Amino acid sequence: MPGCCAFGCTNRCSKGFKLYRFPTDPQRRKLWEVKISRVGWKASNSSRLCEVHFDRHQFESGRADQKRKLKNSAVPTIFCHRSILKTRKSPKKRQTEVTNNLNKHTSHLKDHSYASNPSQRSSCKYSK
């Protein structure tokens, strides 16, 4: 069973998708290959592209037999590899000095005197 040749597309006719042959005209065939954007790939006579990659305006309308037939001038335009990539923030710089990290971890002990040694604690007396 033939499947769609577009990158990342797993549509097949067995899944209920209509597949279309590449044009026989060399110029149009080359245009379709360029639109698919697969590096180092060339369409063969058995290569197919599924209906998902064509805008609804690329199909003939008002057909009496209600079949979805591509116009002679149809060009595939919808591909998942054309999505806009999100920009990524650069990672924060790490501190390389051990002393900075040590100071960060011990600075909180100053306000937690209850966590220090019993001999270092100040005695508190509660009055009634």
Short mmCIF file of C-alpha atoms in Angstrom, two decimals, residues 72-119:
data_model
loop_
_atom_site.label_atom_id
_atom_site.label_comp_id
_atom_site.label_asym_id
_atom_site.label_seq_id
_atom_site.Cartn_x
_atom_site.Cartn_y
_atom_site.Cartn_z
CA ASN A 72 -4.12 20.94 -13.09
CA SER A 73 -2.36 23.91 -11.47
CA ALA A 74 -2.48 22.48 -7.91
CA VAL A 75 0.62 22.84 -5.73
CA PRO A 76 1.02 21.34 -2.23
CA THR A 77 1.38 24.03 0.44
CA ILE A 78 0.58 22.50 3.85
CA PHE A 79 3.46 20.73 5.61
CA CYS A 80 4.29 20.14 9.28
CA HIS A 81 7.98 20.98 8.76
CA ARG A 82 6.99 24.55 7.92
CA SER A 83 5.93 25.39 11.46
CA ILE A 84 7.63 28.33 13.14
CA LEU A 85 10.21 27.25 15.68
CA LYS A 86 10.02 28.74 19.15
CA THR A 87 12.95 30.84 20.24
CA ARG A 88 14.87 29.40 23.11
CA LYS A 89 16.27 31.35 26.02
CA SER A 90 19.96 30.94 26.63
CA PRO A 91 20.79 29.06 29.83
CA LYS A 92 21.75 30.96 32.96
CA LYS A 93 25.44 31.15 33.75
CA ARG A 94 26.59 28.89 36.54
CA GLN A 95 28.78 30.08 39.36
CA THR A 96 32.12 28.36 39.24
CA GLU A 97 33.49 29.51 42.58
CA VAL A 98 32.90 27.12 45.46
CA THR A 99 32.99 29.94 48.00
CA ASN A 100 29.96 31.65 46.48
CA ASN A 101 27.96 28.46 46.71
CA LEU A 102 29.13 27.84 50.28
CA ASN A 103 28.11 31.35 51.34
CA LYS A 104 24.67 30.88 49.85
CA HIS A 105 24.09 27.64 51.73
CA THR A 106 25.32 28.86 55.13
CA SER A 107 23.83 32.37 55.15
CA HIS A 108 20.38 31.10 56.18
CA LEU A 109 21.78 29.66 59.44
CA LYS A 110 22.23 33.12 60.95
CA ASP A 111 18.52 33.68 61.43
CA HIS A 112 17.82 30.11 62.55
CA SER A 113 19.58 29.98 65.88
CA TYR A 114 17.38 27.12 67.02
CA ALA A 115 19.20 24.89 64.54
CA SER A 116 22.65 25.55 65.97
CA ASN A 117 24.45 23.56 68.68
CA PRO A 118 22.84 23.71 72.14
CA SER A 119 26.04 25.18 73.58
#
